[in-house]
Short mmCIF file of C-alpha atoms in Angstrom, two decimals:
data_model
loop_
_atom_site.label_atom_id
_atom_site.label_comp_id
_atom_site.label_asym_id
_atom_site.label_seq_id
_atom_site.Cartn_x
_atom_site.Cartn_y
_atom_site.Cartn_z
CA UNK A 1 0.00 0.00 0.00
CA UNK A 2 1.21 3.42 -0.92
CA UNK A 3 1.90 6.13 1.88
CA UNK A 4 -0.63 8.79 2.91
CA UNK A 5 0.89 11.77 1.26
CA UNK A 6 1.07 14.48 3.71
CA UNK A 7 3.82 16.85 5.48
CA UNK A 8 6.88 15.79 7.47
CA UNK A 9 6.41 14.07 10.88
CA UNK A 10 8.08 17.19 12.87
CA UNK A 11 5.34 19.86 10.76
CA UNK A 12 2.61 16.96 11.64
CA UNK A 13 3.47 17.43 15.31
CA UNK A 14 3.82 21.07 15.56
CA UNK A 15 0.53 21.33 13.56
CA UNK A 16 -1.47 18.83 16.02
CA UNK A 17 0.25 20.98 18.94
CA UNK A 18 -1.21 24.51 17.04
CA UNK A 19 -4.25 22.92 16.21
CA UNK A 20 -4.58 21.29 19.62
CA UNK A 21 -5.95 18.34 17.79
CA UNK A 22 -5.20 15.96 14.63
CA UNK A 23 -5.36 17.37 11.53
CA UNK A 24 -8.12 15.59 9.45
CA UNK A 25 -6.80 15.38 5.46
CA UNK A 26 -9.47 16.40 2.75
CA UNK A 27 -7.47 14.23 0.94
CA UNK A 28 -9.16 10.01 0.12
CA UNK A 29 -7.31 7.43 0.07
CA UNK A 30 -8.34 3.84 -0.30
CA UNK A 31 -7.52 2.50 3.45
CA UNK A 32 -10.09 5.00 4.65
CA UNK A 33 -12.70 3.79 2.69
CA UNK A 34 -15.69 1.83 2.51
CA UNK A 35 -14.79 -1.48 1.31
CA UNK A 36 -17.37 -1.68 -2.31
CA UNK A 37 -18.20 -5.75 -1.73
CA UNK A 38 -20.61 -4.53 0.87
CA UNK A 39 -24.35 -7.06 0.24
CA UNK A 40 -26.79 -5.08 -1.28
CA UNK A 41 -29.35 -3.29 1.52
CA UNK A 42 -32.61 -5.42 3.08
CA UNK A 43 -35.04 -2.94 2.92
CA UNK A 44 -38.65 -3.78 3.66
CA UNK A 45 -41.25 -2.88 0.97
CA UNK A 46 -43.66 -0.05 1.46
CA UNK A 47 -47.03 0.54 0.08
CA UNK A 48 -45.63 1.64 -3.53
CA UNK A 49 -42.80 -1.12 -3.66
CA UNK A 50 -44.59 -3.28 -6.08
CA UNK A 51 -45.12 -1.37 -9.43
CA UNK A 52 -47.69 -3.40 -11.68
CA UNK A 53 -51.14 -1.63 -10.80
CA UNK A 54 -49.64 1.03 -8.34
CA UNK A 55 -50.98 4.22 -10.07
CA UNK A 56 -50.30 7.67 -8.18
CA UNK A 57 -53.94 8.89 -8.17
CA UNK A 58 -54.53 5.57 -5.53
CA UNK A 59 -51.85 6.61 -3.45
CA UNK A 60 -51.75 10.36 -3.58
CA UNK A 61 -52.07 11.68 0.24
CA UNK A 62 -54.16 14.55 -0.99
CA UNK A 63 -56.89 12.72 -1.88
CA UNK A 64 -57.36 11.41 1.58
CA UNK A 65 -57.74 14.99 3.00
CA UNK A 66 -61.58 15.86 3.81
CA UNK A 67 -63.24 19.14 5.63
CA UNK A 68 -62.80 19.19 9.39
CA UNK A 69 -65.43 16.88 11.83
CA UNK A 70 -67.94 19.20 13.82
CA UNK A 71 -67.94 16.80 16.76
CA UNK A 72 -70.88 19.29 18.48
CA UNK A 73 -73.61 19.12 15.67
CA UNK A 74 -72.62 15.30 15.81
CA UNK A 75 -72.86 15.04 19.34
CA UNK A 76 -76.45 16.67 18.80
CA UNK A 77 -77.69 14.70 15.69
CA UNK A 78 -76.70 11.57 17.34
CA UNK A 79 -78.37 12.47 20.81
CA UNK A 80 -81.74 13.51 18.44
CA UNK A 81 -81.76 9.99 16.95
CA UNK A 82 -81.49 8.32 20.23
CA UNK A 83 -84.62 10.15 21.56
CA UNK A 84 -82.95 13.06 23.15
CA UNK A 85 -84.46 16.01 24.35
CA UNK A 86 -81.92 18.04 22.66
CA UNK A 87 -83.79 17.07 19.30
CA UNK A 88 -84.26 20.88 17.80
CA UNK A 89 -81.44 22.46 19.78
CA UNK A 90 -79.15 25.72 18.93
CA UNK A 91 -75.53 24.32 18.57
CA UNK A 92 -73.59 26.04 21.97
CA UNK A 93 -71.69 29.13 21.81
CA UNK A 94 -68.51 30.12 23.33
CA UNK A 95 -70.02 33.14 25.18
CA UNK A 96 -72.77 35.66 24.85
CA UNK A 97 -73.56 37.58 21.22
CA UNK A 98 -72.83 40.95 20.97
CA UNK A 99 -75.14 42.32 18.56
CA UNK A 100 -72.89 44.80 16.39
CA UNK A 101 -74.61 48.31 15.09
#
C-alpha cells in the first residue's frame, strides 16, 4: 500500500500541537474507505414497492384529505336519533352575542 501523502512528521506534530488536535486530510485514500463488496441493503417494501397496478392517483395523500369533523352538531344529531331532548337544539356558543350596530 502506498503512503498517505502528507507533510513531514516534525510539521505533523507542531501542527497537532497549534491545532490542539489531529489534523483531518481532505485528501481520500483507499484504506479509509468503505470497502465496495458490501451485500446489497434489506429494505422492507412499502405501500408503492410493487409497481404493476400502483398508479399515483390511488396513493396520492391529498386525496385522503376531507373538511374538518364538527364533533358538536354530531354530538347533537346523534343524541336527536337516540330520543334526546336536545332534538331541535341551537348548537352552543362560546359566550354571549354581541349584537354589532
Amino acid at each position: 500500500m502506498a503512503a498517505r501523502r502528507d507533510i513531514a512528521p516534525f510539521l505533523q506534530r507542531l501542527r497537532a500541537f497549534l491545532l490542539g488536535r489531529e489534523h483531518t486530510l481532505a485528501l481520500r485514500f483507499e484504506d479509509g474507505l468503505a470497502d465496495r463488496t458490501q451485500p446489497p441493503p434489506d429494505v422492507p417494501g412499502g405501500p408503492a414497492h410493487i409497481l404493476s397496478a400502483n398508479y399515483y392517483c390511488a396513493r396520492d395523500p391529498r386525496r385522503d384529505v376531507e373538511p374538518p369533523i364538527d364533533l358538536v352538531q354530531q354530538k347533537l344529531l346523534s343524541a336527536g336519533k337516540d330520543g334526546g331532548k336536545t332534538g331541535g337544539a341551537k348548537l352552543p356558543t362560546p359566550g354571549p352575542m354581541y349584537s354589532w350596530d
